[in-house]
Coordinates of C-alpha atoms in Angstrom, one line a residue:
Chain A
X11 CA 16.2 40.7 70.0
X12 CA 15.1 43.9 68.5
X13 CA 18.1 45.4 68.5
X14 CA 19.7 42.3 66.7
X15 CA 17.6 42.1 64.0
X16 CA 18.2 45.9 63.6
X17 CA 21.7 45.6 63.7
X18 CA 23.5 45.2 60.1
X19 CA 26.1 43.2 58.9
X20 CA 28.8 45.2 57.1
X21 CA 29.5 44.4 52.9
X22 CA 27.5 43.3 49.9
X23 CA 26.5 39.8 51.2
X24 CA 22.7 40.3 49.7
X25 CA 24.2 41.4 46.5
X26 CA 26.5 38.7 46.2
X27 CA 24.0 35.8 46.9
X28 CA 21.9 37.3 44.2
X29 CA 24.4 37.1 41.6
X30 CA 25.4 33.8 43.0
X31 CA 21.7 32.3 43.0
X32 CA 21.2 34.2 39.1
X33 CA 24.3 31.7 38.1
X34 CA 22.7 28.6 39.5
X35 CA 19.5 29.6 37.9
X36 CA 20.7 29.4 34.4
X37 CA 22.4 26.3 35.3
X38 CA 20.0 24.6 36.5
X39 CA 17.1 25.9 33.8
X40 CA 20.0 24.7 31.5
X41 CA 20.1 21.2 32.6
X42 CA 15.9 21.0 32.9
X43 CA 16.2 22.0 29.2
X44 CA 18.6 19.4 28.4
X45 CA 16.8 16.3 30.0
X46 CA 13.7 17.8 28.5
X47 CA 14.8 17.6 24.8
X48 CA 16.7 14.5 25.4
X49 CA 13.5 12.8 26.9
X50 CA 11.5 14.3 24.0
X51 CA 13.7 13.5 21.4
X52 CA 14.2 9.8 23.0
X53 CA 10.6 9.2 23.5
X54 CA 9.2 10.3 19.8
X55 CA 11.7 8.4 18.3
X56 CA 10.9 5.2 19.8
X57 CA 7.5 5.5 19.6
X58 CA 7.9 6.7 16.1
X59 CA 9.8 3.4 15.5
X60 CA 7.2 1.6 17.9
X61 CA 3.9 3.2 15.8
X62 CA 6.0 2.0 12.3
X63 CA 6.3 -1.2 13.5
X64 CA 2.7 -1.7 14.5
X65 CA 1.8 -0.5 10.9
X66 CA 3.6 -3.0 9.2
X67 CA 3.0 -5.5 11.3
X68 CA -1.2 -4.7 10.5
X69 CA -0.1 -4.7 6.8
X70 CA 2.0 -8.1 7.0
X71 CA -1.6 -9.4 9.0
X72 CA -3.8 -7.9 5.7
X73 CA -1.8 -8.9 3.1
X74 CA -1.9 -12.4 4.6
X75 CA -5.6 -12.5 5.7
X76 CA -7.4 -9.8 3.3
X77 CA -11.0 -10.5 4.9
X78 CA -9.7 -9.0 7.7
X79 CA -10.9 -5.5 6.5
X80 CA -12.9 -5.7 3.5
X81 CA -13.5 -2.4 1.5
X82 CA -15.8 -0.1 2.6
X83 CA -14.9 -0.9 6.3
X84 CA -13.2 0.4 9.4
X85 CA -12.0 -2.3 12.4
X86 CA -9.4 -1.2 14.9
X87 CA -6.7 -4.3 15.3
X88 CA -5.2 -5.2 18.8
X89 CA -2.4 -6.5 17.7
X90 CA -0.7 -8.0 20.3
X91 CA -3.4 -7.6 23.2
X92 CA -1.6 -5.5 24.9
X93 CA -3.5 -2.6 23.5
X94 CA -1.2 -1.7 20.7
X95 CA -3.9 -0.3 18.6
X96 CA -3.6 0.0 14.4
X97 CA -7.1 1.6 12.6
X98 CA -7.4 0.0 9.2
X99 CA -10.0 1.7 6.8
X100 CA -10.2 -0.1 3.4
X101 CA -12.2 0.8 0.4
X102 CA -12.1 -0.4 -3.3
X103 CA -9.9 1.9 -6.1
X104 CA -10.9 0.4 -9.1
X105 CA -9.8 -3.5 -9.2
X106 CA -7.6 -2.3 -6.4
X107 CA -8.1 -1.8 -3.0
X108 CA -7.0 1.2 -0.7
X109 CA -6.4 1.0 3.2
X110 CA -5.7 3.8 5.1
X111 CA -4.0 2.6 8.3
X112 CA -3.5 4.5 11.2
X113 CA -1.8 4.1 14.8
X114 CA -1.5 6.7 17.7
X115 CA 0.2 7.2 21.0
X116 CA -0.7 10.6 22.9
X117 CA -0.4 13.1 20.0
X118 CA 1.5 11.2 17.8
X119 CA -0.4 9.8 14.7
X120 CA 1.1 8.0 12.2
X121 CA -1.0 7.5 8.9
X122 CA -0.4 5.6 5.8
X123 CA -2.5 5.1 2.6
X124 CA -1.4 2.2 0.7
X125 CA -2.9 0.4 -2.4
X126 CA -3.2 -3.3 -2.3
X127 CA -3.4 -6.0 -5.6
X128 CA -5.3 -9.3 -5.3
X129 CA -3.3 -12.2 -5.1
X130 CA -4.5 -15.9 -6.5
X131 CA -2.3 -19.0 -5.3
X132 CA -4.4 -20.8 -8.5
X133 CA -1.7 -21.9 -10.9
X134 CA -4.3 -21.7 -13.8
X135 CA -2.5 -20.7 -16.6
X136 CA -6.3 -20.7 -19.0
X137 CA -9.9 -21.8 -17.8
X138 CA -11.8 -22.4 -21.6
X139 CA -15.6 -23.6 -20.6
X140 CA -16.7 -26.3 -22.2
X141 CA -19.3 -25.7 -25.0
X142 CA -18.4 -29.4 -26.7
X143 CA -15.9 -28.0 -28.6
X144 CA -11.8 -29.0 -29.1
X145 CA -9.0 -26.6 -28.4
X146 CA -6.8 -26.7 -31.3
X147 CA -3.7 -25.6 -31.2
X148 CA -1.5 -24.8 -34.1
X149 CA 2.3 -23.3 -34.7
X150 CA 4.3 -22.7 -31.8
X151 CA 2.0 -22.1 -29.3
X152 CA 2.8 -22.7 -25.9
X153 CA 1.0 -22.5 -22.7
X154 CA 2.8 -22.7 -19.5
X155 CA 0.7 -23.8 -16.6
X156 CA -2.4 -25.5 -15.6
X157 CA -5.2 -26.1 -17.6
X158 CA -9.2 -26.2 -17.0
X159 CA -10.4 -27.4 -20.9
X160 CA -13.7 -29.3 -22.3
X161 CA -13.9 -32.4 -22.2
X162 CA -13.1 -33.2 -25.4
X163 CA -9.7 -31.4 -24.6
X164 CA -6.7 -30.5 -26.8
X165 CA -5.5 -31.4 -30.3
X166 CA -3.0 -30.1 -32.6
X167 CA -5.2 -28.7 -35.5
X168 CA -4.2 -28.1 -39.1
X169 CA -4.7 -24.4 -40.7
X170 CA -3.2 -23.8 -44.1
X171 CA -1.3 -26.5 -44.3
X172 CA 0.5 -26.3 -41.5
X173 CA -0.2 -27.8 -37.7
X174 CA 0.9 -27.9 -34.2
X175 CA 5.1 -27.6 -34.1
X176 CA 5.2 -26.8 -30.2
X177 CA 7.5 -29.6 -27.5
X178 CA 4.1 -29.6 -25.7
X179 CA 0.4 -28.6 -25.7
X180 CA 0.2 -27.9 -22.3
X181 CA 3.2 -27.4 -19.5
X182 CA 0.9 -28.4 -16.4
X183 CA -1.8 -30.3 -15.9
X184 CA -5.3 -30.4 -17.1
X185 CA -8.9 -30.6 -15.4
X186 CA -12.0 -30.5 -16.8
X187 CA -14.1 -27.1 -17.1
X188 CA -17.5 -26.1 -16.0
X189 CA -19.9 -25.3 -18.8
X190 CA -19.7 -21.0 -17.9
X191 CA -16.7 -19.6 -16.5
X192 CA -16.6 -19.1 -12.8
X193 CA -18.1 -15.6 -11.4
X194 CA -16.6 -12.5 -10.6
X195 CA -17.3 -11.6 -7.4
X196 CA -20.5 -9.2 -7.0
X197 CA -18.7 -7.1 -5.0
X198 CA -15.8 -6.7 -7.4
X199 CA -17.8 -3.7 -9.6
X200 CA -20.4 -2.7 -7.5
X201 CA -19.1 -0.1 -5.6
X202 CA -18.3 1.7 -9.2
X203 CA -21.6 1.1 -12.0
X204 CA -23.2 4.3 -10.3
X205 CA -19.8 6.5 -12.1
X206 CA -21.7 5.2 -15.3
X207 CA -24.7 6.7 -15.0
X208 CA -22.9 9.9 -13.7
X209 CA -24.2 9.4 -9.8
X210 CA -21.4 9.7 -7.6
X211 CA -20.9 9.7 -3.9
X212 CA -22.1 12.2 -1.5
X213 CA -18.1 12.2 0.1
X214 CA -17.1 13.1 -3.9
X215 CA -15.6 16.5 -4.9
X216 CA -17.4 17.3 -8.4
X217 CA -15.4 19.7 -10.8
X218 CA -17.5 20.3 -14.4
X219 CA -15.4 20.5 -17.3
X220 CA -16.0 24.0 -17.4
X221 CA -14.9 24.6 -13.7
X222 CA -11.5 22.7 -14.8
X223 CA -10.0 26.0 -16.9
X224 CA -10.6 28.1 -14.1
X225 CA -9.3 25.2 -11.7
X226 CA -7.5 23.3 -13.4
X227 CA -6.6 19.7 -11.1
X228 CA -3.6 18.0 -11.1
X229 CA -2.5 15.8 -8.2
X230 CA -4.8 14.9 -5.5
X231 CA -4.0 13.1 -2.4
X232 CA -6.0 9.8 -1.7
X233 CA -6.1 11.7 2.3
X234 CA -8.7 14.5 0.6
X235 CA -12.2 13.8 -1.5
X236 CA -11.8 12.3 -4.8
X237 CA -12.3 14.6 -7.0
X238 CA -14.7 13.6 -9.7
X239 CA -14.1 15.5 -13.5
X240 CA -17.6 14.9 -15.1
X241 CA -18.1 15.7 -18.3
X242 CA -21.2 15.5 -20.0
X243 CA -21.2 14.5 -22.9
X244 CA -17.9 13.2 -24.8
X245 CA -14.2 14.5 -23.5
X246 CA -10.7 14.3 -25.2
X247 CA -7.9 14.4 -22.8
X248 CA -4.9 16.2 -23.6
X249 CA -2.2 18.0 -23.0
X250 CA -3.2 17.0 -19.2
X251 CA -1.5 15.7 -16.2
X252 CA -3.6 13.7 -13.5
X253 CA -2.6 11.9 -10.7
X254 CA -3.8 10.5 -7.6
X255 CA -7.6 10.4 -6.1
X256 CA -8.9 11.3 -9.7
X257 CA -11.8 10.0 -11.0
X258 CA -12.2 11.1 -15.0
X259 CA -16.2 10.0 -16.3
X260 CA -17.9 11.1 -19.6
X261 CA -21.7 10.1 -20.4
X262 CA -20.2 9.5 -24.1
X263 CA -16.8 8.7 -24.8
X264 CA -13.6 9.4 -23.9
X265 CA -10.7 10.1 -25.6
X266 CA -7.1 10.0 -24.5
X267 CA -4.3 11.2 -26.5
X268 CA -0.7 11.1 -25.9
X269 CA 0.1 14.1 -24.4
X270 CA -2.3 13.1 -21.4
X271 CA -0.7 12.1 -18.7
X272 CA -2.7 9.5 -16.4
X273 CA -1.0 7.9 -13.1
X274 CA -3.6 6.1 -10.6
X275 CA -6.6 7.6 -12.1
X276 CA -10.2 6.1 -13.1
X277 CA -11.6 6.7 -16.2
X278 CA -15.0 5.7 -16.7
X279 CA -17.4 6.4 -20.0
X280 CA -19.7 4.4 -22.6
X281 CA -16.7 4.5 -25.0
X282 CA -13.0 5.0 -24.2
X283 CA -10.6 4.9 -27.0
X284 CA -7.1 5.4 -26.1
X285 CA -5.1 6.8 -28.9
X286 CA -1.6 5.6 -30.1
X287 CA 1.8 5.8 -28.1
X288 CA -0.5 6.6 -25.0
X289 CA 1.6 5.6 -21.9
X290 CA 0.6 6.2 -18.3
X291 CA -0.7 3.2 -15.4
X292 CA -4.5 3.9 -14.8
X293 CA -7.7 1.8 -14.8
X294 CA -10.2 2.1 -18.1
X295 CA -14.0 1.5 -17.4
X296 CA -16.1 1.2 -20.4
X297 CA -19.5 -0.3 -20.8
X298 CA -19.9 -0.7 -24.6
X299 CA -16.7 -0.2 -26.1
X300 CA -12.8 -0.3 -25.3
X301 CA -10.1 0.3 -27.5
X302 CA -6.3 0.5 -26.6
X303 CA -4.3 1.9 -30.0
X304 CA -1.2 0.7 -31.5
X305 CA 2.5 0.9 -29.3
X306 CA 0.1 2.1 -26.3
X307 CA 2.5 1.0 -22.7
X308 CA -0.1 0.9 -19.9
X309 CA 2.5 0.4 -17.0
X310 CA 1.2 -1.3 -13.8
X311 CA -1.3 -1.4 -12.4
X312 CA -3.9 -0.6 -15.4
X313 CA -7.1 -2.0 -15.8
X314 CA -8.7 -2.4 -19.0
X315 CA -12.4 -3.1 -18.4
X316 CA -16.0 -3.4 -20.1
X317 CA -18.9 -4.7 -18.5
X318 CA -21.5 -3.9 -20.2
X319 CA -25.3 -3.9 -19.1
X320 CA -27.6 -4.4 -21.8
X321 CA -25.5 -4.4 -25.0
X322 CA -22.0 -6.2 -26.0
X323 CA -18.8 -5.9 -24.2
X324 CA -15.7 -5.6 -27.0
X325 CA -12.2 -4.6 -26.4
X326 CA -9.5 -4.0 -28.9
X327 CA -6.2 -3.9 -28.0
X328 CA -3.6 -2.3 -31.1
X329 CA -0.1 -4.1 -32.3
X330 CA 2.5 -3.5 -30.2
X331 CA 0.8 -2.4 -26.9
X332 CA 1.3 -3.9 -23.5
X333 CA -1.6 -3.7 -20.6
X334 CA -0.2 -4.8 -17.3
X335 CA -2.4 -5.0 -14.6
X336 CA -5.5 -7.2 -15.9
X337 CA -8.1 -7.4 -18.8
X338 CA -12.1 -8.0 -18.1
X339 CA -14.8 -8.7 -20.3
X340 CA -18.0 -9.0 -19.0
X341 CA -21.8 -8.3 -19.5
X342 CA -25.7 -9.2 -18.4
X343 CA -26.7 -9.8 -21.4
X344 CA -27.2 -14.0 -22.1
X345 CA -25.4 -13.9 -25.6
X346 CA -21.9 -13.9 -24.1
X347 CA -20.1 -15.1 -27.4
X348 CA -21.2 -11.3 -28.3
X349 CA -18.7 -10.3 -25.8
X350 CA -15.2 -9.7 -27.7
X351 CA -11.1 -9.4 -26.9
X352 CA -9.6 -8.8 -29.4
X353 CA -5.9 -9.0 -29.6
X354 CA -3.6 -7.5 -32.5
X355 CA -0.1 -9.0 -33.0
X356 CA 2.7 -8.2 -30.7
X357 CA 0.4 -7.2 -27.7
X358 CA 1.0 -8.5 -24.8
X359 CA -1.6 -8.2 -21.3
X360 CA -0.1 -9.5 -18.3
X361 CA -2.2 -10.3 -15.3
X362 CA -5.5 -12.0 -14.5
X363 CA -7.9 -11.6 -18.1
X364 CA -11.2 -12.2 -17.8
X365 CA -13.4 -12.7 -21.2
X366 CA -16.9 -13.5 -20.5
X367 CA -17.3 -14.0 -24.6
X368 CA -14.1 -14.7 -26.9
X369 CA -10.9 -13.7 -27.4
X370 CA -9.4 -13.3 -31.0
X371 CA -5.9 -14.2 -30.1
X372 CA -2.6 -12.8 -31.2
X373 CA 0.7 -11.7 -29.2
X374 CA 1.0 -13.0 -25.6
X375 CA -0.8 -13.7 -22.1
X376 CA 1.6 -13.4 -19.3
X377 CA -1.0 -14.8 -16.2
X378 CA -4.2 -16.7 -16.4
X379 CA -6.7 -16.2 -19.5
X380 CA -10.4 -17.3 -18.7
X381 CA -12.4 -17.7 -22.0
X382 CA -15.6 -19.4 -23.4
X383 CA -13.8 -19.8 -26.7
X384 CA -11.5 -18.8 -29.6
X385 CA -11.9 -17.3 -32.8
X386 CA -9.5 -17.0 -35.6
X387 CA -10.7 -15.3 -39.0
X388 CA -8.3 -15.8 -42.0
X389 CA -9.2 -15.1 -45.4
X390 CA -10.0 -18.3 -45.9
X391 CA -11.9 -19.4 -43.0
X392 CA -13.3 -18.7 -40.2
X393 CA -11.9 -21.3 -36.9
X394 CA -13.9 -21.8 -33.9
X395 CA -11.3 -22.8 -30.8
X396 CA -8.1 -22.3 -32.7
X397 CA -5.1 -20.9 -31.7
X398 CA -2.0 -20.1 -33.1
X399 CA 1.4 -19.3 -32.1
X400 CA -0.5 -18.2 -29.4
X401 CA 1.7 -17.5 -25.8
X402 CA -0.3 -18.1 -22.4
X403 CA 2.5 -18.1 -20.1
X404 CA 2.1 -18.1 -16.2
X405 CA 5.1 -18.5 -15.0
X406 CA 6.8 -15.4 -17.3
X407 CA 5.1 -12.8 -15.2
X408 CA 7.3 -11.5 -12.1
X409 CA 6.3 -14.2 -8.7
X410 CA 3.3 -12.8 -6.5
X411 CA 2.0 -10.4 -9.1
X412 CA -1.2 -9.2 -8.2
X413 CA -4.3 -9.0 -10.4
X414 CA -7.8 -9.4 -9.2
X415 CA -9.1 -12.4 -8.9
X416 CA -11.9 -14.4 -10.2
X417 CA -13.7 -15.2 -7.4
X418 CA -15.1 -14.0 -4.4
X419 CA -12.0 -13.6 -1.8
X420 CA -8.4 -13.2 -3.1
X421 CA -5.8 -15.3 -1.1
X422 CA -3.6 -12.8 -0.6
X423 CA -3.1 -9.1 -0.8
X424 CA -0.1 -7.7 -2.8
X425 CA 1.9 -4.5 -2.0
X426 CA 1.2 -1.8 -5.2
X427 CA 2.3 1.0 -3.9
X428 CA 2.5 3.7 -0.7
X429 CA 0.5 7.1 -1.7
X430 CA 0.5 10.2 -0.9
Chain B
X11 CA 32.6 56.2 48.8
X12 CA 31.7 52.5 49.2
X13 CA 30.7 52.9 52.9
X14 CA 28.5 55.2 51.5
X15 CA 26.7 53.1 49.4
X16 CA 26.7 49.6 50.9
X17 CA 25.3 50.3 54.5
X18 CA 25.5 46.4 55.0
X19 CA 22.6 43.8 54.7
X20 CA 20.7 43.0 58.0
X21 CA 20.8 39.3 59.3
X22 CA 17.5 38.6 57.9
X23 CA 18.6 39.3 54.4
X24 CA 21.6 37.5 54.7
X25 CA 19.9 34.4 56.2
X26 CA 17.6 34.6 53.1
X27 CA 20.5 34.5 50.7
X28 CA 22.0 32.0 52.0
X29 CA 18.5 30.0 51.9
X30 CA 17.9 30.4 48.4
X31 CA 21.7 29.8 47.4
X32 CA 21.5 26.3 49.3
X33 CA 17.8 26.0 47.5
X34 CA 19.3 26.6 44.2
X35 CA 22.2 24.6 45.0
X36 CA 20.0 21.7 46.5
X37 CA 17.9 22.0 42.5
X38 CA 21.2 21.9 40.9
X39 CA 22.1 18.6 42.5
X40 CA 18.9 16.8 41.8
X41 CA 18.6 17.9 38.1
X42 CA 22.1 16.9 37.7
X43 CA 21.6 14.0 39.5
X44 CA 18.7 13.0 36.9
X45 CA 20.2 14.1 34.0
X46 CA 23.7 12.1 35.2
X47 CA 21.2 9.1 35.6
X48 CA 19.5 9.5 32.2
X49 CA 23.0 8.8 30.9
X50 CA 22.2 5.6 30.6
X51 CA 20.8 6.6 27.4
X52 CA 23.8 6.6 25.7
X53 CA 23.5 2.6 26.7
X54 CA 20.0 2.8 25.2
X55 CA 21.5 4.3 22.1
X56 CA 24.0 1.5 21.9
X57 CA 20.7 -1.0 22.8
X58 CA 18.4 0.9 19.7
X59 CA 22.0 0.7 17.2
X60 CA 22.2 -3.0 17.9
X61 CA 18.5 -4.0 17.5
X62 CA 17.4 -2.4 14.7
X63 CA 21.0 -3.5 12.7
X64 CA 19.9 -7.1 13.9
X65 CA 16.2 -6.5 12.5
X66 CA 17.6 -5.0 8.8
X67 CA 19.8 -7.5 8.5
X68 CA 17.0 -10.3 8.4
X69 CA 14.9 -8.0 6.8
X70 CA 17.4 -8.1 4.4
X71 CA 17.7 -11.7 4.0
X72 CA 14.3 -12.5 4.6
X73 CA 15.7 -15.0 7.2
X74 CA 13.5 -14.4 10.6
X75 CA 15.3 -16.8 13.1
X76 CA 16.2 -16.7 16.7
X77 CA 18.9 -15.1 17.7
X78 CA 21.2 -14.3 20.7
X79 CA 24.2 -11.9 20.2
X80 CA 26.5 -11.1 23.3
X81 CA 28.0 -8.0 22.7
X82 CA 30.5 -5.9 25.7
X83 CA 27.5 -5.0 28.1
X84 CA 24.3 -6.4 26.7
X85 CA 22.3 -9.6 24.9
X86 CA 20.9 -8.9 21.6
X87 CA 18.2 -11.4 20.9
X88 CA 15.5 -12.2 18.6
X89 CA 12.6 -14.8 19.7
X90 CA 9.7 -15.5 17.7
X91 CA 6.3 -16.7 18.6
X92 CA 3.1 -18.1 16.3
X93 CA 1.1 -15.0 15.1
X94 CA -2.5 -15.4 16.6
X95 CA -2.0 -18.9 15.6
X96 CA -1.5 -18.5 12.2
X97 CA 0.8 -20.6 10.8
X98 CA 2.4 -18.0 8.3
X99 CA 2.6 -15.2 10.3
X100 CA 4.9 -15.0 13.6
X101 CA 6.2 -12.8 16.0
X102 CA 9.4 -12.0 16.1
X103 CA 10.3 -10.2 19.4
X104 CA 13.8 -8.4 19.1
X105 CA 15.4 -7.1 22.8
X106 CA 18.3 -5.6 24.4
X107 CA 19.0 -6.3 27.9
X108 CA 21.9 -5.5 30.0
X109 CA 23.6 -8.5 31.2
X110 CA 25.0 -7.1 34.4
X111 CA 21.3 -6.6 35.7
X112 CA 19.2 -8.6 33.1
X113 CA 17.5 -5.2 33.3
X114 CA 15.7 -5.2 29.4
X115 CA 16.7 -1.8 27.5
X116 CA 14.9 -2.1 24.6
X117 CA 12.3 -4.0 22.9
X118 CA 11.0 -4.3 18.7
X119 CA 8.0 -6.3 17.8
X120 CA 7.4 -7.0 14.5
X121 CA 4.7 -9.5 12.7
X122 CA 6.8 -10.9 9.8
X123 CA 5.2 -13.7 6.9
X124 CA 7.5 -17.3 7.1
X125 CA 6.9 -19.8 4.6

């Protein structure tokens, strides 16, 4: 046996079956390798088409049902019971509302921050409360929609010698309104009267005016802190570009001129005057004063809004300039009438506006107007409840265009935008 | 000069290389085997192709509907189902599956709005 074993077998055999088993090596790592990037490739694409899915599926279910996640909260969604998890994390921007959604499988994460509009199924075209006074309508005014007026209601009026020359008063039909308007929702501001007073939110990335030369901020995700520029006292912005998860506030007043460039960001002060030919889509929050300058083309969605706490709310909006987004008026105080819109020829706001005083109309509504009244100041005279050639035209704006809503819950939720 | 250097190989080394060729050759086969089997990815290919063109064409249209497409080797089909009972919101299951073995290849689900 010994001997056998000892015995050798003549030629290379060894040699051979190592070069051999060398070549069968690499073939066989080479097929491994191949089902191993096929299976990768295959499995992360249709879970990347699976985790898609499940996203828009959770944003088709929000738009639908916006209670679902209200802002400032977090709820994970089984969509389908079957585990398919999506993680929806909502909280207010503004009048607009920003949900983060997120779904996962194994390492893959998928995440999308999108902001959402309210949505009102009310075909109101204007709410006027009824302080026991007539609407009047004179030259070719036309308002296109329904209609919640006092109970005296509607008449063609008569103003220097000439009256109502319309086809109708009122395309839609009419009910009868409450003595006040209805009420914002409490929730609606709230999360945003601390930027007022300058107090902002522990998860907030402050940057002093000062700090801003040295570091200057352009573009910030909505995925990082908002990043708050506070300045102290009064600020003109210019020659500036901002855009994103910026939040501009000023103790004073603010100024923007045209060579600012604003996309998605807040602006809050006591004051905010925006200068003439300012374009740009961002949300104004004054508490004392607003005024939007001549040819000024806020693109959507921009908020013009004063609320203001103790004194009078007024906004002025310049000839020529569009606002599209929504208008709101509103204070404490108990003298509403004090509260002011007042609109310069040509203008036109589209959206939900919301004037918890009275409007001085001129140019065109395209969406609902809610109102306590109308003023009209000619040299003349001065008319209560008057309007002339005055446009308040529901139907004009684009189907499903999202606002906010007056109210506590909007129906619906309406697509804005995907951000970065 | 090669007797020299090749003495020869005793049996044990040669039963050893023949072991490990017949081991690698035996790896070969099954890897091959599996990859040969995965090749029914090219019919889930075909299956992904012909789902998602059925889902962006009523995306498209905004027309969710049930659907049932034949097509050489598989059913494309589309069902929908009421959305957590929601009257607006459905479910709209799109599927292959191979019609040979009614095996199902691959599956969409999507929650869609229907007025």
């Amino acid at each position: 046996m010994f001997y056998f074993f000892r015995n050798k077998v003549s030629g290379g055999a060894l040699y051979y079956a190592i070069v051999v088993l060398l070549l069968l090596s690499l073939v066989s790592s080479g097929f491994i390798l191949l089902n191993r990037l096929w299976f990768q490739e295959n499995v992360l694409f249709f879970q990347y088409t699976a985790l898609n899915d499940r996203l828009d599926s959770a944003d088709e279910w929000l738009k639908i049902q916006p209670g679902l996640v209200e802002p400032d909260e977090t709820k994970n969604l089984d969509l389908y019971g079957d585990s398919s998890l999506v993680t929806l994390e909502a909280k207010s921007w503004g009048l607009l509302r920003l949900v983060k959604s997120s779904a996962r499988w194994n390492s893959l994460t998928i995440q999308r921050t999108t902001l959402y509009s309210a949505l009102s199924n009310d075909p109101r075209a204007l709410y006027l409360s009824d302080k026991n006074k007539f609407l009047s309508l004179v030259g070719k005014c036309v308002i296109n929609g329904d209609c919640s007026l006092p109970a005296l209601g509607i008449r063609a009026g008569e103003m220097d010698g000439g009256t109502f020359t319309g086809k109708t008063m009122v395309d839609g039909q009419i009910f009868q309104s409450e003595k006040y308007l209805p009420p914002l929702s409490y929730n609606l501001l709230q999360p945003w009267r601390s930027y007022w007073n300058q107090q902002f939110r522990p998860t907030d990335s402050i940057v002093g005016a000062n700090d801003l030369v040295r570091h200057p901020v352009s573009a910030v995700s909505f995925n990082s802190p908002t990043k708050v520029i506070n300045y102290p006292k009064s600020a003109v912005l210019q020659n500036i570009a901002l855009t994103g998860n910026i939040i501009v506030v000023a103790k004073d007043t603010i100024t923007i001129l045209p060579s600012a460039q604003l996309k998605d960001v807040l602006v809050f002060a006591n004051t905010i005057i925006v200068s003439n030919d300012v374009t740009g889509a961002f949300q104004l929050f004054a508490r004392s004063r607003l005024s939007i300058g001549e040819r000024c083309m806020l693109h959507y969605p921009s908020f013009a809004v004063c609320f203001a706490q103790q004194n009078t709310a007024k906004v002025t909006i310049g000839k020529n300039s569009t606002v599209i987004g929504g208008t709101l008026i509103d204070s404490k105080t108990e003298s509403l009438a004090a509260n002011r819109l007042e609109m310069s020829d040509g203008c036109r706001l589209t959206g939900t506006v919301y004037v918890n005083g009275e409007v001085s109309f001129s140019g065109r509504i395209h969406g609902s107007l809610y109102c306590n009244g109308f003023y009209l100041e000619t040299p003349r005279a001065y008319y209560e409840n008057f309007l002339k050639d005055a446009v308040i035209d529901l139907n004009s704006r684009e189907a499903g265009f999202g606002s906010f809503v007056v109210g506590d819950m909007p129906d619906e939720l309406k697509f804005v935008k995907r951000c970065l | 000069m090669l007797k020299k250097t090749l003495k020869g190989s005793t049996i044990v080394e040669v039963v050893t290389g023949v072991l490990l060729i017949a081991l690698g050759m035996a790896l070969s086969i099954v890897v091959f085997t599996r990859t040969m089997e995965n090749s029914n990815l090219y019919v889930k290919h075909q299956a992904v192709n012909a789902v998602n063109e059925l889902v962006i064409r009523q995306e498209k249209a905004m027309k969710y509907r049930p659907v049932e497409i034949d097509t050489a080797n598989m059913r494309i089909s589309s069902s929908l189902v009421s959305f957590k009972g929601n009257q607006h919101l459905q479910v709209i299951t799109y599927s292959a599956v191979l019609i040979a073995s009614s095996k199902p290849i691959y599956e969409r689900k999507l929650i869609k709005r229907i007025e």
